[in-house]
Backbone as JSON Lines, residues from 0, in Angstrom:
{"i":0,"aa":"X","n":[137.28,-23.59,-126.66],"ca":[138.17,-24.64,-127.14],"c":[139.33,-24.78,-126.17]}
{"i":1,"aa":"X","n":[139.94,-25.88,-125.26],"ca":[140.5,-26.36,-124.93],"c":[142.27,-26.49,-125.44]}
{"i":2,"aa":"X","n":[143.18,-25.92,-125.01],"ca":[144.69,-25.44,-125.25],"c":[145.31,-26.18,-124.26]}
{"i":3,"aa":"X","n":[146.27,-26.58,-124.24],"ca":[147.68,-26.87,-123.38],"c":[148.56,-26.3,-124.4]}
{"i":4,"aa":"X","n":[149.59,-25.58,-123.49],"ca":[150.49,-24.61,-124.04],"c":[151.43,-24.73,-123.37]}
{"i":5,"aa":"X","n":[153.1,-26.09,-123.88],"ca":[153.68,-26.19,-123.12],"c":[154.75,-24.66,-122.82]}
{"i":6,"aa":"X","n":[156.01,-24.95,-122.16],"ca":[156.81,-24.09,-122.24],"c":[158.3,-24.82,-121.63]}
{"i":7,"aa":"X","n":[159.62,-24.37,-121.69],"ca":[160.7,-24.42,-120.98],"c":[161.45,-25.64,-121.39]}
{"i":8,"aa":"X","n":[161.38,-25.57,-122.83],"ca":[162.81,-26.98,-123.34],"c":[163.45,-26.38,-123.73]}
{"i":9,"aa":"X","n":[164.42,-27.11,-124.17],"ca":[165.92,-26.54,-124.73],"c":[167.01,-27.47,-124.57]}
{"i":10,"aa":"X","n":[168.09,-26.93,-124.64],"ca":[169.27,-27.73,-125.27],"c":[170.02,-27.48,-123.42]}
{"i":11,"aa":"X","n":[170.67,-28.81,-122.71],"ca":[171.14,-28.79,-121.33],"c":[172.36,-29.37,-121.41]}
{"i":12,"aa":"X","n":[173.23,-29.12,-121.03],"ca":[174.2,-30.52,-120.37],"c":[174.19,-31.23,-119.5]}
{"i":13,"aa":"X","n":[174.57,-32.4,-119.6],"ca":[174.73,-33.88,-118.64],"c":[174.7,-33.19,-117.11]}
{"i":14,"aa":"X","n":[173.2,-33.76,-116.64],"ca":[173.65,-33.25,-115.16],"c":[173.1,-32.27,-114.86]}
{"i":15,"aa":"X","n":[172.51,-31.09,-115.82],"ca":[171.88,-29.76,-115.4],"c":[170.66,-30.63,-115.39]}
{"i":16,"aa":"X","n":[169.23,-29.23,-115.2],"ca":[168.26,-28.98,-115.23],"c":[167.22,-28.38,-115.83]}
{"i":17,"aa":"X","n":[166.41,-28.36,-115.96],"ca":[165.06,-27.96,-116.83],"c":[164.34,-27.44,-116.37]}
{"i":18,"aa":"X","n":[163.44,-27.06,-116.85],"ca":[161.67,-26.98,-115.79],"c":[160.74,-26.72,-117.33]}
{"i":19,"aa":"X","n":[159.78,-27.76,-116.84],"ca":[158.67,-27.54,-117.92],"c":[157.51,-27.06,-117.54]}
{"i":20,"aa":"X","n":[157.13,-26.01,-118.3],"ca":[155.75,-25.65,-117.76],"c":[154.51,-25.94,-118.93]}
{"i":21,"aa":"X","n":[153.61,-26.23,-118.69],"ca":[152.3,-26.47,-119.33],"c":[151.02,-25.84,-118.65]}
{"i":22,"aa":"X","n":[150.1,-24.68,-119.29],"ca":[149.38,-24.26,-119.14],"c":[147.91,-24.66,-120.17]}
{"i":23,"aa":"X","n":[146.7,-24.85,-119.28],"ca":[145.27,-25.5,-120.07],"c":[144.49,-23.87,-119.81]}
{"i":24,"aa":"X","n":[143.92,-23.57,-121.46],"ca":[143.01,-22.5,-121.04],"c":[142.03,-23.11,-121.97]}
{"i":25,"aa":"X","n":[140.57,-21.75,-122.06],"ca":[139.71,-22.55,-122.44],"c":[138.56,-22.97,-121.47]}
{"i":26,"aa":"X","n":[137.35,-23.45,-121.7],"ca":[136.4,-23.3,-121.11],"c":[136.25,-24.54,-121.0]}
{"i":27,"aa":"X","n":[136.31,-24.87,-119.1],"ca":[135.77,-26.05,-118.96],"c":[135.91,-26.43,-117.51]}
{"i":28,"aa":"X","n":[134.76,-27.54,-116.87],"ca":[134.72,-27.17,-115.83],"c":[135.86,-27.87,-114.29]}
{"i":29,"aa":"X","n":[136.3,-28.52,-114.96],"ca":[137.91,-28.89,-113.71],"c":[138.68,-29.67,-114.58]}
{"i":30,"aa":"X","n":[140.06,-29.97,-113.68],"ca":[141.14,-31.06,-114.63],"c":[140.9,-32.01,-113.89]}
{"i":31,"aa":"X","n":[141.36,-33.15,-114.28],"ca":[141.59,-34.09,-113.32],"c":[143.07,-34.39,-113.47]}
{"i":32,"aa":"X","n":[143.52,-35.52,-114.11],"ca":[145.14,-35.79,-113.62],"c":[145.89,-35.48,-114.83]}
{"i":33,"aa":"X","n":[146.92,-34.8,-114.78],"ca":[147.69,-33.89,-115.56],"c":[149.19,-34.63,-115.81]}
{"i":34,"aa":"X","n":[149.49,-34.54,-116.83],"ca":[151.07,-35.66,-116.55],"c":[151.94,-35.18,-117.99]}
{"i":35,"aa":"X","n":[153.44,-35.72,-117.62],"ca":[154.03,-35.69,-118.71],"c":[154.06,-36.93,-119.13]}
{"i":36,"aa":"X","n":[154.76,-36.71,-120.68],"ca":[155.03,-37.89,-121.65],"c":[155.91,-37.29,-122.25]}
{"i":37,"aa":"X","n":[156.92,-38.53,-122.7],"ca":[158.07,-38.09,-124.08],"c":[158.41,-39.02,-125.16]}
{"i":38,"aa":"X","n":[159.09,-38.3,-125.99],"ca":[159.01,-39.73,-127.15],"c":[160.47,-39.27,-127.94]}
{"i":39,"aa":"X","n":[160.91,-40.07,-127.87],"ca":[162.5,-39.66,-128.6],"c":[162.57,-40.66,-129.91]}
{"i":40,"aa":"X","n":[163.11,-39.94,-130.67],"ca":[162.92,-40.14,-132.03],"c":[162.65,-41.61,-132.6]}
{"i":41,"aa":"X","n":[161.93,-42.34,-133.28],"ca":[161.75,-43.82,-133.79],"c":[161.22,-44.66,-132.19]}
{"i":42,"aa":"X","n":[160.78,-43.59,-131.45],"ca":[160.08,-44.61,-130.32],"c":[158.51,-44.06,-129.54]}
{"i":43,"aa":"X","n":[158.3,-45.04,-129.02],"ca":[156.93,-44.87,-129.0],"c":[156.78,-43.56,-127.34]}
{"i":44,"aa":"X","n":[155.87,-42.95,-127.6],"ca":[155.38,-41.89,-126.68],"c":[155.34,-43.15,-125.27]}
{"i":45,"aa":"X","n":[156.07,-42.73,-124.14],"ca":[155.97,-43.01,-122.71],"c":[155.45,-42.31,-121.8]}
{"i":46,"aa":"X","n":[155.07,-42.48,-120.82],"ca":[155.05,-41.8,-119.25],"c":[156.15,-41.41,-118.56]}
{"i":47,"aa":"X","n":[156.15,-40.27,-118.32],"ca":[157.06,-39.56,-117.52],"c":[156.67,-39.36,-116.27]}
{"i":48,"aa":"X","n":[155.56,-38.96,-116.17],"ca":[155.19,-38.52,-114.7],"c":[153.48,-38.22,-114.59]}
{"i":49,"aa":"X","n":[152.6,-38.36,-113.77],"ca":[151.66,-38.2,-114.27],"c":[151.2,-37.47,-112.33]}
{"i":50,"aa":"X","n":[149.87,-36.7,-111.75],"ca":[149.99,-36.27,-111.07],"c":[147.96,-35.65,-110.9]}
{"i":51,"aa":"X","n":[147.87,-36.54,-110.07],"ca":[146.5,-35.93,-109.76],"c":[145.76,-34.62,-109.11]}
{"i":52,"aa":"X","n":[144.18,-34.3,-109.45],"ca":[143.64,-33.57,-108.84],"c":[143.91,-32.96,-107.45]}
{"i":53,"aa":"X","n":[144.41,-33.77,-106.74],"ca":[144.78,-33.84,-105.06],"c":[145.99,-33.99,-105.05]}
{"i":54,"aa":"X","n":[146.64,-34.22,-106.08],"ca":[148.59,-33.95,-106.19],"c":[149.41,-35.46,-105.54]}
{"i":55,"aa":"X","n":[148.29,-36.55,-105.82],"ca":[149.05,-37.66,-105.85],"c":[150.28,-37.86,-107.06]}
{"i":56,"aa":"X","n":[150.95,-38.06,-106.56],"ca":[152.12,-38.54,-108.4],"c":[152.28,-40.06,-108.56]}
{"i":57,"aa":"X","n":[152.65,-39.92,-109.72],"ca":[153.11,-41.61,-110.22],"c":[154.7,-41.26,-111.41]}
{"i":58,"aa":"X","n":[155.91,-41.89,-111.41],"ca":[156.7,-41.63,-111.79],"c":[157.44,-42.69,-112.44]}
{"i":59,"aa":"X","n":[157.88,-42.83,-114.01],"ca":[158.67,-43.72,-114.6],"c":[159.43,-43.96,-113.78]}
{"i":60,"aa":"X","n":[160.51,-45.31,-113.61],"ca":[161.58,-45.64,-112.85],"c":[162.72,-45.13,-113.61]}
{"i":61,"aa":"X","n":[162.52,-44.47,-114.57],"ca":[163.93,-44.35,-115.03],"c":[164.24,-42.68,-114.67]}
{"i":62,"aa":"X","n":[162.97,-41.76,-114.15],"ca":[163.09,-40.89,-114.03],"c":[162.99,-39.99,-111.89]}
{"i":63,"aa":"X","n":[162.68,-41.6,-111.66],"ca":[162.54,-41.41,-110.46],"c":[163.37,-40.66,-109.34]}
{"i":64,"aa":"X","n":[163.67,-39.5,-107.98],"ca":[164.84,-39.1,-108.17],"c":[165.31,-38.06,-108.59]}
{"i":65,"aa":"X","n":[164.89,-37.56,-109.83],"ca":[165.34,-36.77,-110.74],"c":[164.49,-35.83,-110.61]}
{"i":66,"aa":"X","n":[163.17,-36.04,-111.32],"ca":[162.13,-35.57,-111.77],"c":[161.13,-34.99,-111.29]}
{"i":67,"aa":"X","n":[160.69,-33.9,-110.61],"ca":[159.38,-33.99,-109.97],"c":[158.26,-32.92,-110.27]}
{"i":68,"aa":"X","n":[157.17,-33.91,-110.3],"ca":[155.81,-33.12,-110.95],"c":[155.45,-32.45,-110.13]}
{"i":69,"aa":"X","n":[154.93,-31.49,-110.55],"ca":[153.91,-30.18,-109.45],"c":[152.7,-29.71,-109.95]}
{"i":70,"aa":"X","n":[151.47,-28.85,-109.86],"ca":[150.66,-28.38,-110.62],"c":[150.14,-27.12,-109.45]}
{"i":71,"aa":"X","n":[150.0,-26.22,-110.25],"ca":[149.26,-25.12,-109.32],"c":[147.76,-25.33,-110.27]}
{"i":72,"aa":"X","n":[146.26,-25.59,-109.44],"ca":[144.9,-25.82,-110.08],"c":[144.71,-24.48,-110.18]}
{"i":73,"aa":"X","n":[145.08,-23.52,-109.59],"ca":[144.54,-22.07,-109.7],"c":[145.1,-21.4,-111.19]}
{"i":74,"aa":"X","n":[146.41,-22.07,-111.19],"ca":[146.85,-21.13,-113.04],"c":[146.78,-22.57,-113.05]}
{"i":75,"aa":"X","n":[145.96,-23.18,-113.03],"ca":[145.77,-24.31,-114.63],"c":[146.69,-25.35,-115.29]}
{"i":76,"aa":"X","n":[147.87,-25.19,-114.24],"ca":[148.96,-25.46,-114.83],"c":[149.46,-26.71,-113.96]}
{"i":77,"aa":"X","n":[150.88,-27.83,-115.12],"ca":[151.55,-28.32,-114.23],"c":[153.0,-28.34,-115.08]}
{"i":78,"aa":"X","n":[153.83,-28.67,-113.8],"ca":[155.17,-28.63,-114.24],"c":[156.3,-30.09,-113.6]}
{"i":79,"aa":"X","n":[157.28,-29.59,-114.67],"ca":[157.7,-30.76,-114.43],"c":[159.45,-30.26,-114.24]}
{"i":80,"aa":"X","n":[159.89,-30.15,-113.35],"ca":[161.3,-30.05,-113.15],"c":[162.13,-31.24,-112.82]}
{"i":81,"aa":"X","n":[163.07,-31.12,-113.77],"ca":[164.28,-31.99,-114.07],"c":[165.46,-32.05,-113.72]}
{"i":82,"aa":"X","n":[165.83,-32.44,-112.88],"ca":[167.63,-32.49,-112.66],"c":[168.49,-33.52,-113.12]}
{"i":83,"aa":"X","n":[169.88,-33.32,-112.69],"ca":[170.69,-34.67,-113.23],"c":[170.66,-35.02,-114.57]}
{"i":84,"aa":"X","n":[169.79,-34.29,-115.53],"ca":[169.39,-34.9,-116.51],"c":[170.64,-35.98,-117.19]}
{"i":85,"aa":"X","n":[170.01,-36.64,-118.15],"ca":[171.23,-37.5,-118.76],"c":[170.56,-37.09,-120.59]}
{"i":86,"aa":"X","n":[172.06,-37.89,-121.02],"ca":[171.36,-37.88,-122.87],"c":[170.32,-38.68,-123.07]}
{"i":87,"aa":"X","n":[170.18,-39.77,-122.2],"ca":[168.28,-40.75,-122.66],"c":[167.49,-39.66,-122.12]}
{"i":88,"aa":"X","n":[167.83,-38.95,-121.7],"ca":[166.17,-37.93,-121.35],"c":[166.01,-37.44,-122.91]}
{"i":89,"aa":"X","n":[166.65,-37.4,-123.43],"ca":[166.36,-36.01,-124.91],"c":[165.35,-36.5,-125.42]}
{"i":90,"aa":"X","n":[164.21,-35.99,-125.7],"ca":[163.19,-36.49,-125.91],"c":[162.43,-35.34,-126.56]}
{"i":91,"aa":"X","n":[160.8,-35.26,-126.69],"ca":[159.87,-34.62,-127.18],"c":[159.44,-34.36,-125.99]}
{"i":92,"aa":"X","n":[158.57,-33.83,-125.31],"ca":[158.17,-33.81,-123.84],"c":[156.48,-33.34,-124.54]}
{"i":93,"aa":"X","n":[155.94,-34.09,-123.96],"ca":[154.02,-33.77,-123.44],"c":[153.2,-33.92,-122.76]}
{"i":94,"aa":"X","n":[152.68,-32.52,-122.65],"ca":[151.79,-32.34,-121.47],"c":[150.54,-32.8,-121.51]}
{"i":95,"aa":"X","n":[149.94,-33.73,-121.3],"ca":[148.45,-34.65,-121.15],"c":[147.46,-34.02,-119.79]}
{"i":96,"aa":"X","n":[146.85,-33.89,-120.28],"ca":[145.42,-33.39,-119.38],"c":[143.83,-34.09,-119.73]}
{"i":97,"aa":"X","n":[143.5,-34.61,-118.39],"ca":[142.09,-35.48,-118.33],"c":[141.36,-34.47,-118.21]}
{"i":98,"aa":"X","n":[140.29,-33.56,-118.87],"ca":[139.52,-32.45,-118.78],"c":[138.24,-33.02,-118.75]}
{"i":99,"aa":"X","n":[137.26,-31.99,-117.43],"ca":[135.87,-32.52,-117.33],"c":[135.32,-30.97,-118.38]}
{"i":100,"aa":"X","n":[134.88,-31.27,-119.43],"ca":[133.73,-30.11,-120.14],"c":[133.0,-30.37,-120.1]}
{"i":101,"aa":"X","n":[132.22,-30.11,-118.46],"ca":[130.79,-29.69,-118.15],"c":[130.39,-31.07,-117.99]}
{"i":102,"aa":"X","n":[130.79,-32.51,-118.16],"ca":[129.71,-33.57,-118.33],"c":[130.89,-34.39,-118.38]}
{"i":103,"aa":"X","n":[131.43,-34.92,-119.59],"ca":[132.22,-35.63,-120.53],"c":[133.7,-35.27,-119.88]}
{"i":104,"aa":"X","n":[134.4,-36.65,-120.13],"ca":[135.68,-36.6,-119.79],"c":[136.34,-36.36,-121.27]}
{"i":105,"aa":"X","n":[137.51,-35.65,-121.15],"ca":[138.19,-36.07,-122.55],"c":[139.67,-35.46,-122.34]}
{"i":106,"aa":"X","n":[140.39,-36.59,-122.62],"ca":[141.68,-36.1,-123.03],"c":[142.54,-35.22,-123.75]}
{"i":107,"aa":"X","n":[143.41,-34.32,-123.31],"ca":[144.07,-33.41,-124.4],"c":[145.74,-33.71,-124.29]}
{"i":108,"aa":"X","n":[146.21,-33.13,-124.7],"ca":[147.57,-32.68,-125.38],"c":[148.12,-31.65,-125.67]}
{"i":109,"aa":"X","n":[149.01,-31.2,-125.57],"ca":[150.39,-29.97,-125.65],"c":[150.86,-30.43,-126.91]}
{"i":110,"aa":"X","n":[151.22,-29.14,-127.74],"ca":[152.1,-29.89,-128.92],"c":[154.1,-30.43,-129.01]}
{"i":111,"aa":"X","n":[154.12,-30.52,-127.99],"ca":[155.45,-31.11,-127.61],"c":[156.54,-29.62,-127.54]}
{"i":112,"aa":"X","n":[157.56,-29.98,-126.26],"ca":[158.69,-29.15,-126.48],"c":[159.79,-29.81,-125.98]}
{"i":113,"aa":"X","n":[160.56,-29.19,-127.16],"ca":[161.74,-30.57,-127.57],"c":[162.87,-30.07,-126.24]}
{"i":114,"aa":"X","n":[163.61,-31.24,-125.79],"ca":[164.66,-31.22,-124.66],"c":[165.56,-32.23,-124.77]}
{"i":115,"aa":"X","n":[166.33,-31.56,-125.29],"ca":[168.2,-32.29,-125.59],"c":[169.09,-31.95,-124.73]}
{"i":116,"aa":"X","n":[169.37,-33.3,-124.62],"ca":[170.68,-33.64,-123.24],"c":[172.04,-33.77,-124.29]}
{"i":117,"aa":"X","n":[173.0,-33.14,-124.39],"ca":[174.09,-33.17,-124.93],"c":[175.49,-32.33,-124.26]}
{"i":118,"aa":"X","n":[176.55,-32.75,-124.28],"ca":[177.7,-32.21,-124.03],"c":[177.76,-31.1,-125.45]}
């Protein structure tokens, strides 16, 4: 069975930094493109950053600058470090993964870790 297991939110001030980590375990045979998403309260889940097999990226404009995706394929993992942050970042944060099991493509999910920008 297939896991993303985010890690590294919390409570920042205006201007610091973050780092999110998300780890996929579980049996299956490669990822393909791995990305964040966030959703702050009464709004709909967005793109944050999204980041391919071969480590192409694609990046919201509001986070552009700031933000930058990474993934190591060997731990399974990708991350997302944050600077500058502001209070519109506070959000839900999730980690999305395109997984090949053996044949079939299918999408997964992290169960969110929350990241508040506040003085």
């Amino acid at each position: 069975q297939v896991q993303l297991v985010e890690s590294g939110g919390g409570l920042v001030q205006p201007g610091g930094s973050l780092r999110l980590s998300c780890a996929a375990s579980g049996s299956f045979r490669s990822i393909n493109y791995m990305g964040w998403y966030r959703q702050a309260p009464g709004q709909q889940r967005d793109l944050v950053a999204t980041i391919t097999s071969i480590g192409s990226t694609n990046y919201a404009d509001s986070v552009k600058g700031r933000f930058t995706i990474s993934r190591d394929n060997a731990k399974k993992s990708v991350y997302l470090q944050m600077n500058s942050l502001k209070p519109e970042d506070t959000a839900v944060y999730y980690c999305k993964a395109q997984i090949n099991l053996w044949g079939p493509l299918k999408d997964y999910w992290g169960q969110g870790t929350q990241v508040t920008v506040s003085s």
